[in-house]
Coordinates of C-alpha atoms in Angstrom, one line a residue:
Chain A
X1 CA 0.0 0.0 0.0
X2 CA 2.9 2.3 0.9
X3 CA 4.4 1.6 -2.5
X4 CA 1.1 2.5 -4.3
X5 CA 1.0 5.9 -2.5
X6 CA 4.6 6.6 -3.6
X7 CA 3.6 5.8 -7.2
X8 CA 0.6 8.1 -6.9
X9 CA 2.7 11.0 -5.6
X10 CA 5.3 10.4 -8.3
X11 CA 2.6 10.7 -10.9
X12 CA 0.9 13.6 -9.4
X13 CA 4.1 15.6 -9.4
X14 CA 3.7 15.8 -13.2
X15 CA 0.1 17.0 -12.8
X16 CA -0.1 18.8 -9.5
X17 CA -3.6 20.2 -9.9
X18 CA -5.3 16.7 -10.0
X19 CA -7.6 16.3 -7.0
X20 CA -6.8 13.2 -4.9
X21 CA -10.5 12.1 -5.0
X22 CA -10.3 11.5 -8.7
X23 CA -7.8 8.7 -8.1
X24 CA -10.2 6.9 -5.7
X25 CA -13.0 7.0 -8.2
X26 CA -10.6 5.8 -10.9
X27 CA -9.5 2.9 -8.7
X28 CA -13.1 1.9 -8.0
X29 CA -13.8 1.9 -11.7
X30 CA -10.7 -0.4 -12.2
X31 CA -11.9 -2.8 -9.6
X32 CA -15.4 -2.9 -11.2
X33 CA -13.6 -3.5 -14.6
X34 CA -11.8 -6.7 -13.3
X35 CA -15.1 -7.9 -11.7
X36 CA -17.1 -7.4 -14.9
X37 CA -14.4 -9.2 -16.9
X38 CA -14.6 -12.2 -14.6
X39 CA -18.4 -12.3 -15.1
X40 CA -18.0 -12.0 -18.9
X41 CA -15.5 -14.9 -18.9
X42 CA -18.0 -17.1 -17.0
X43 CA -20.8 -16.1 -19.6
X44 CA -18.7 -16.9 -22.7
X45 CA -17.2 -20.1 -21.3
X46 CA -20.7 -21.3 -20.3
X47 CA -22.0 -20.5 -23.8
X48 CA -19.1 -22.2 -25.6
X49 CA -19.4 -25.3 -23.5
X50 CA -23.2 -25.5 -23.6
X51 CA -23.2 -25.2 -27.4
X52 CA -20.1 -27.3 -28.0
X53 CA -21.3 -30.3 -26.1
X54 CA -24.8 -30.3 -27.7
X55 CA -25.6 -33.6 -29.3
X56 CA -28.9 -35.5 -29.7
X57 CA -29.4 -38.9 -31.1
X58 CA -33.0 -39.9 -31.9
X59 CA -34.2 -43.4 -30.9
X60 CA -36.0 -43.9 -34.3
X61 CA -35.4 -43.3 -38.0
X62 CA -37.6 -42.2 -40.9
X63 CA -36.9 -41.3 -44.5
X64 CA -36.4 -37.6 -43.8
X65 CA -35.2 -37.2 -40.2
X66 CA -31.5 -37.6 -39.4
X67 CA -30.3 -40.0 -36.7
X68 CA -28.3 -37.3 -34.9
X69 CA -28.2 -33.6 -34.4
X70 CA -24.9 -31.9 -33.5
X71 CA -24.0 -28.3 -33.2
X72 CA -21.3 -28.7 -35.9
X73 CA -24.0 -29.6 -38.4
X74 CA -24.8 -25.9 -38.7
X75 CA -21.9 -23.5 -39.6
X76 CA -23.4 -20.6 -37.6
X77 CA -23.2 -22.7 -34.4
X78 CA -19.5 -23.5 -35.1
X79 CA -18.9 -19.8 -35.5
X80 CA -20.7 -19.2 -32.3
X81 CA -18.5 -21.6 -30.3
X82 CA -15.3 -20.1 -32.0
X83 CA -16.4 -16.5 -31.3
X84 CA -17.1 -17.3 -27.6
X85 CA -13.8 -19.1 -27.2
X86 CA -11.8 -16.2 -28.8
X87 CA -13.6 -13.5 -26.7
X88 CA -13.1 -15.6 -23.5
X89 CA -9.4 -16.0 -24.3
X90 CA -9.1 -12.3 -24.9
X91 CA -10.9 -11.5 -21.6
X92 CA -8.5 -13.8 -19.6
X93 CA -5.5 -12.1 -21.3
X94 CA -6.9 -8.7 -20.5
X95 CA -7.3 -9.4 -16.7
X96 CA -3.6 -8.6 -15.9
X97 CA -3.8 -5.3 -17.7
X98 CA -7.0 -4.5 -15.9
X99 CA -5.4 -5.4 -12.5
X100 CA -2.5 -3.0 -13.4
X101 CA -5.2 -0.2 -13.7
X102 CA -6.2 -0.8 -10.0
X103 CA -2.6 0.0 -9.0
X104 CA -2.2 2.8 -11.5
X105 CA -5.7 4.4 -12.0
X106 CA -4.2 7.2 -14.1
X107 CA -2.9 4.9 -16.9
X108 CA -4.2 6.2 -20.2
X109 CA -2.8 4.5 -23.3
X110 CA -3.3 1.0 -21.8
X111 CA -7.0 1.9 -21.3
X112 CA -7.2 3.1 -24.9
X113 CA -5.9 -0.3 -26.0
X114 CA -8.6 -2.0 -23.9
X115 CA -11.3 0.2 -25.3
X116 CA -10.3 -0.7 -28.9
X117 CA -10.1 -4.4 -28.3
X118 CA -13.2 -4.5 -26.1
X119 CA -15.1 -2.9 -29.0
X120 CA -13.7 -5.4 -31.5
X121 CA -14.5 -8.3 -29.2
X122 CA -18.0 -7.0 -28.6
X123 CA -18.5 -7.0 -32.4
X124 CA -17.2 -10.5 -32.8
X125 CA -19.3 -11.9 -29.9
X126 CA -22.4 -10.1 -31.1
X127 CA -21.9 -11.5 -34.6
X128 CA -21.6 -15.0 -33.3
X129 CA -24.5 -14.8 -30.9
X130 CA -26.8 -13.1 -33.5
X131 CA -26.0 -15.6 -36.3
X132 CA -26.7 -18.5 -33.9
X133 CA -29.9 -16.8 -32.7
X134 CA -31.1 -16.4 -36.3
X135 CA -30.6 -20.1 -37.0
X136 CA -32.2 -21.1 -33.6
X137 CA -35.2 -19.0 -34.5
X138 CA -35.4 -20.8 -37.9
X139 CA -35.1 -24.2 -36.2
X140 CA -38.0 -23.3 -33.9
X141 CA -40.3 -21.6 -36.4
X142 CA -39.1 -22.7 -39.9
X143 CA -40.0 -20.6 -42.9
X144 CA -42.9 -21.4 -45.1
X145 CA -41.8 -19.1 -48.0
X146 CA -38.4 -20.6 -48.3
X147 CA -39.6 -24.2 -47.7
X148 CA -37.4 -24.5 -44.6
X149 CA -39.1 -26.7 -42.0
X150 CA -38.8 -26.3 -38.2
X151 CA -36.6 -29.1 -36.9
X152 CA -37.5 -28.6 -33.2
X153 CA -40.5 -30.9 -33.2
X154 CA -38.0 -33.8 -33.7
X155 CA -35.0 -32.5 -31.9
X156 CA -36.6 -30.8 -28.8
X157 CA -33.8 -31.4 -26.3
X158 CA -31.2 -30.2 -29.0
X159 CA -33.3 -27.0 -29.5
X160 CA -33.6 -26.3 -25.8
X161 CA -29.9 -26.7 -25.3
X162 CA -28.9 -24.4 -28.2
X163 CA -31.5 -21.8 -27.2
X164 CA -30.1 -21.8 -23.6
X165 CA -26.5 -21.5 -24.7
X166 CA -27.3 -18.1 -26.2
X167 CA -28.0 -16.5 -22.8
X168 CA -24.3 -16.5 -21.6
X169 CA -23.3 -14.7 -24.8
X170 CA -26.0 -12.0 -24.6
X171 CA -25.1 -11.4 -20.9
X172 CA -21.4 -11.1 -21.9
X173 CA -22.4 -8.6 -24.7
X174 CA -24.1 -6.3 -22.1
X175 CA -21.0 -6.7 -19.8
X176 CA -18.7 -5.7 -22.7
X177 CA -20.7 -2.5 -23.4
X178 CA -20.4 -1.7 -19.7
X179 CA -16.6 -2.3 -19.8
X180 CA -16.2 0.1 -22.7
X181 CA -18.3 2.7 -20.9
X182 CA -16.3 2.2 -17.7
X183 CA -12.9 2.6 -19.5
X184 CA -14.2 5.8 -21.2
X185 CA -15.5 7.0 -17.8
X186 CA -12.0 6.3 -16.2
X187 CA -10.4 8.3 -19.0
X188 CA -12.8 11.2 -18.6
X189 CA -12.2 11.4 -14.8
X190 CA -8.5 12.1 -15.4
X191 CA -8.2 15.9 -15.0
Chain B
X1 CA -13.0 32.1 -35.0
X2 CA -12.4 34.8 -32.4
X3 CA -15.4 33.6 -30.4
X4 CA -13.9 30.0 -30.3
X5 CA -10.7 31.4 -28.9
X6 CA -12.5 33.2 -26.2
X7 CA -14.4 30.0 -25.3
X8 CA -11.0 28.2 -25.1
X9 CA -9.5 30.8 -22.8
X10 CA -12.6 30.7 -20.6
X11 CA -12.2 27.0 -20.2
X12 CA -8.4 26.9 -19.8
X13 CA -8.7 29.4 -16.9
X14 CA -10.3 26.4 -15.0
X15 CA -7.3 24.1 -16.0
X16 CA -4.4 26.4 -16.5
X17 CA -1.8 23.6 -17.0
X18 CA -3.4 22.2 -20.2
X19 CA -1.1 22.5 -23.1
X20 CA -2.6 24.4 -26.1
X21 CA -1.6 21.7 -28.5
X22 CA -3.9 19.2 -26.8
X23 CA -6.9 21.3 -27.9
X24 CA -5.7 21.2 -31.6
X25 CA -5.5 17.4 -31.6
X26 CA -8.9 17.1 -29.8
X27 CA -10.4 19.3 -32.5
X28 CA -8.9 17.2 -35.3
X29 CA -10.4 14.1 -33.6
X30 CA -13.8 15.9 -33.5
X31 CA -13.6 16.7 -37.2
X32 CA -12.7 13.1 -38.0
X33 CA -15.7 12.1 -35.7
X34 CA -18.2 14.1 -37.8
X35 CA -16.7 12.8 -41.1
X36 CA -16.8 9.1 -40.0
X37 CA -20.4 9.6 -38.8
X38 CA -21.4 10.9 -42.3
X39 CA -19.8 7.8 -43.9
X40 CA -21.6 5.5 -41.5
X41 CA -24.9 7.2 -42.3
X42 CA -24.3 6.6 -46.0
X43 CA -23.5 2.9 -45.3
X44 CA -26.5 2.2 -43.1
X45 CA -28.9 4.1 -45.5
X46 CA -27.6 2.2 -48.5
X47 CA -28.0 -1.1 -46.6
X48 CA -31.5 -0.4 -45.5
X49 CA -32.6 0.8 -48.9
X50 CA -30.9 -2.1 -50.8
X51 CA -32.5 -4.7 -48.6
X52 CA -35.9 -2.9 -48.2
X53 CA -36.5 -2.7 -51.9
X54 CA -35.5 -6.2 -52.7
X55 CA -38.2 -8.1 -54.5
X56 CA -38.1 -10.7 -57.2
X57 CA -41.0 -12.3 -59.1
X58 CA -40.3 -15.4 -61.1
X59 CA -41.7 -15.8 -64.6
X60 CA -42.7 -19.4 -64.0
X61 CA -44.4 -21.5 -61.3
X62 CA -43.9 -25.1 -60.1
X63 CA -45.4 -27.0 -57.2
X64 CA -42.7 -26.0 -54.7
X65 CA -41.2 -22.7 -55.8
X66 CA -43.0 -19.5 -54.7
X67 CA -44.0 -16.8 -57.3
X68 CA -42.2 -14.0 -55.4
X69 CA -39.3 -13.5 -53.0
X70 CA -39.4 -10.4 -50.8
X71 CA -37.1 -9.3 -47.9
X72 CA -40.0 -9.4 -45.5
X73 CA -40.5 -13.1 -46.1
X74 CA -37.6 -13.7 -43.7
X75 CA -37.8 -12.1 -40.2
X76 CA -34.0 -11.7 -40.0
X77 CA -34.1 -9.4 -43.1
X78 CA -36.9 -7.3 -41.5
X79 CA -34.7 -7.0 -38.4
X80 CA -31.7 -6.0 -40.6
X81 CA -33.7 -3.2 -42.2
X82 CA -35.0 -2.0 -38.8
X83 CA -31.5 -2.1 -37.2
X84 CA -30.0 -0.1 -40.0
X85 CA -32.8 2.5 -39.9
X86 CA -32.4 2.9 -36.1
X87 CA -28.6 3.2 -36.2
X88 CA -28.9 5.6 -39.2
X89 CA -31.4 7.8 -37.2
X90 CA -29.1 7.7 -34.1
X91 CA -26.1 8.8 -36.2
X92 CA -28.1 11.7 -37.8
X93 CA -29.1 12.8 -34.3
X94 CA -25.6 12.5 -32.9
X95 CA -24.1 14.8 -35.6
X96 CA -25.0 18.1 -33.8
X97 CA -23.4 16.8 -30.6
X98 CA -20.4 15.8 -32.6
X99 CA -20.2 19.3 -34.2
X100 CA -20.3 20.8 -30.7
X101 CA -17.2 18.9 -29.9
X102 CA -15.3 20.7 -32.8
X103 CA -16.1 24.0 -31.1
X104 CA -15.5 22.7 -27.6
X105 CA -12.8 19.9 -27.9
X106 CA -12.6 19.6 -24.1
X107 CA -16.2 18.4 -23.6
X108 CA -16.2 15.3 -21.4
X109 CA -19.6 14.1 -20.4
X110 CA -21.1 14.5 -23.8
X111 CA -18.3 12.3 -25.2
X112 CA -19.1 9.7 -22.6
X113 CA -22.7 9.7 -23.7
X114 CA -21.6 9.2 -27.3
X115 CA -19.3 6.3 -26.3
X116 CA -22.1 4.5 -24.6
X117 CA -24.7 5.0 -27.4
X118 CA -22.1 4.3 -30.1
X119 CA -21.3 0.9 -28.3
X120 CA -25.0 0.1 -28.0
X121 CA -25.7 1.0 -31.7
X122 CA -22.6 -1.0 -32.7
X123 CA -24.2 -4.0 -31.0
X124 CA -27.6 -3.5 -32.6
X125 CA -26.1 -3.0 -36.1
X126 CA -23.8 -6.1 -35.7
X127 CA -26.8 -8.2 -34.5
X128 CA -28.8 -7.2 -37.5
X129 CA -26.1 -7.6 -40.1
X130 CA -24.9 -10.9 -38.6
X131 CA -28.4 -12.5 -38.4
X132 CA -29.0 -11.4 -42.0
X133 CA -25.6 -12.9 -43.0
X134 CA -26.5 -16.2 -41.4
X135 CA -29.7 -16.4 -43.4
X136 CA -28.0 -15.2 -46.7
X137 CA -25.4 -18.0 -46.2
X138 CA -28.2 -20.5 -45.7
X139 CA -30.0 -19.2 -48.8
X140 CA -26.8 -19.7 -50.8
X141 CA -25.6 -23.1 -49.4
X142 CA -28.7 -24.6 -47.7
X143 CA -28.1 -27.3 -45.1
X144 CA -28.3 -31.0 -45.8
X145 CA -28.5 -32.1 -42.2
X146 CA -31.5 -29.9 -41.4
X147 CA -33.2 -30.5 -44.8
X148 CA -33.0 -26.8 -45.6
X149 CA -32.5 -26.3 -49.4
X150 CA -30.6 -23.4 -51.0
X151 CA -33.1 -21.0 -52.6
X152 CA -30.5 -19.1 -54.6
X153 CA -30.7 -21.3 -57.7
X154 CA -34.3 -20.0 -58.2
X155 CA -33.9 -16.5 -56.8
X156 CA -30.5 -15.5 -58.1
X157 CA -31.1 -11.8 -58.5
X158 CA -32.8 -11.7 -55.0
X159 CA -29.8 -13.4 -53.5
X160 CA -27.3 -11.1 -55.2
X161 CA -29.2 -8.1 -53.8
X162 CA -29.4 -9.3 -50.2
X163 CA -25.7 -10.3 -50.2
X164 CA -24.7 -6.9 -51.5
X165 CA -26.9 -5.0 -49.0
X166 CA -24.7 -6.5 -46.2
X167 CA -21.6 -4.5 -47.3
X168 CA -22.9 -1.1 -46.1
X169 CA -23.7 -2.5 -42.7
X170 CA -20.3 -4.2 -42.2
X171 CA -18.5 -1.0 -43.3
X172 CA -20.6 1.0 -40.8
X173 CA -19.6 -1.5 -38.1
X174 CA -15.9 -0.8 -38.7
X175 CA -16.7 2.9 -38.7
X176 CA -18.5 2.7 -35.3
X177 CA -15.5 0.8 -33.7
X178 CA -13.3 3.7 -35.0
X179 CA -15.8 6.2 -33.6
X180 CA -15.7 4.6 -30.1
X181 CA -11.9 4.5 -30.2
X182 CA -11.8 8.2 -31.4
X183 CA -14.0 9.3 -28.5
X184 CA -11.9 7.4 -26.0
X185 CA -8.7 8.9 -27.6
X186 CA -10.2 12.4 -27.3
X187 CA -11.0 11.7 -23.6
X188 CA -7.5 10.4 -23.0
X189 CA -5.9 13.5 -24.6
X190 CA -7.5 15.8 -21.9
X191 CA -4.7 16.3 -19.3

């Protein structure tokens, strides 16, 4: 703790007019940042695992219905698992930088880097979750005009699982928006 | 121009240690912000119009093929048009605030508001574009496992049009990521 205070004084000698209270708010924002990242990691891991282990084998066989439904039968679901895995890996890698911000709440360029990559990862995660959601909707409802039939009458446990696996991703999307705002807020506090 | 300088002096009396060069960079970032917003408006309008006016009537009829293909036959495409329209409206409304930032490059809380809504709109636009892309992919390739057949053999001009309409949205997504980074950069410059 003493070391932190020394660092703080060392920095504030460059900007003597900065109020001490600003550093406390910046530190609180940094702690919230680490916490939200952990929540988002849990959400993306849960989504990736729930979708990646989905597999249903039917006990009967007709001319049109397949024996087995797997997530990898549909490219959108493979993309969904990949996007969640990539975002989860990025979030794990960003935790150390986020912890550095607790010790040094005035850090600027490292926060800028986080804002950029958070926005890119938000886009990737949204793309994966939304593409999967479009296919899940089609699996439930089908489409009469395009002659695409709903497959959820046959594969009901498969459909429940893939629908549920979207929740973690959508929660992580909200968390990433909050993380971007929090970083911008921490940058705005510095004056 | 004289009025701007007066405003600058009025502000800098509150923060006397701010270097004058920071304001120039902040103003350049604000000009770039307005420019990128105009580009994103063009991209989202083009996408919404290209998708919203897509309509193909076939000159022949068989037992299985529909007479007509419209974007509104598929809910994902309706969502795509709505998302593009909402993001475009937001961007138009954000232009005045963005222009205020050229005159007052040190504005903080209005930039925070823009970062938050830019991130939310990025998510909405990505969701729309990605859901539409998933369905466009299905229309081109079909899916053997789910017994969904490709419809692009019949509706080739419809498929070309819906594929092309995605470009504007994906360009606007990249522009929105740049806008978020630019706002964060402008906030980081203020010291």
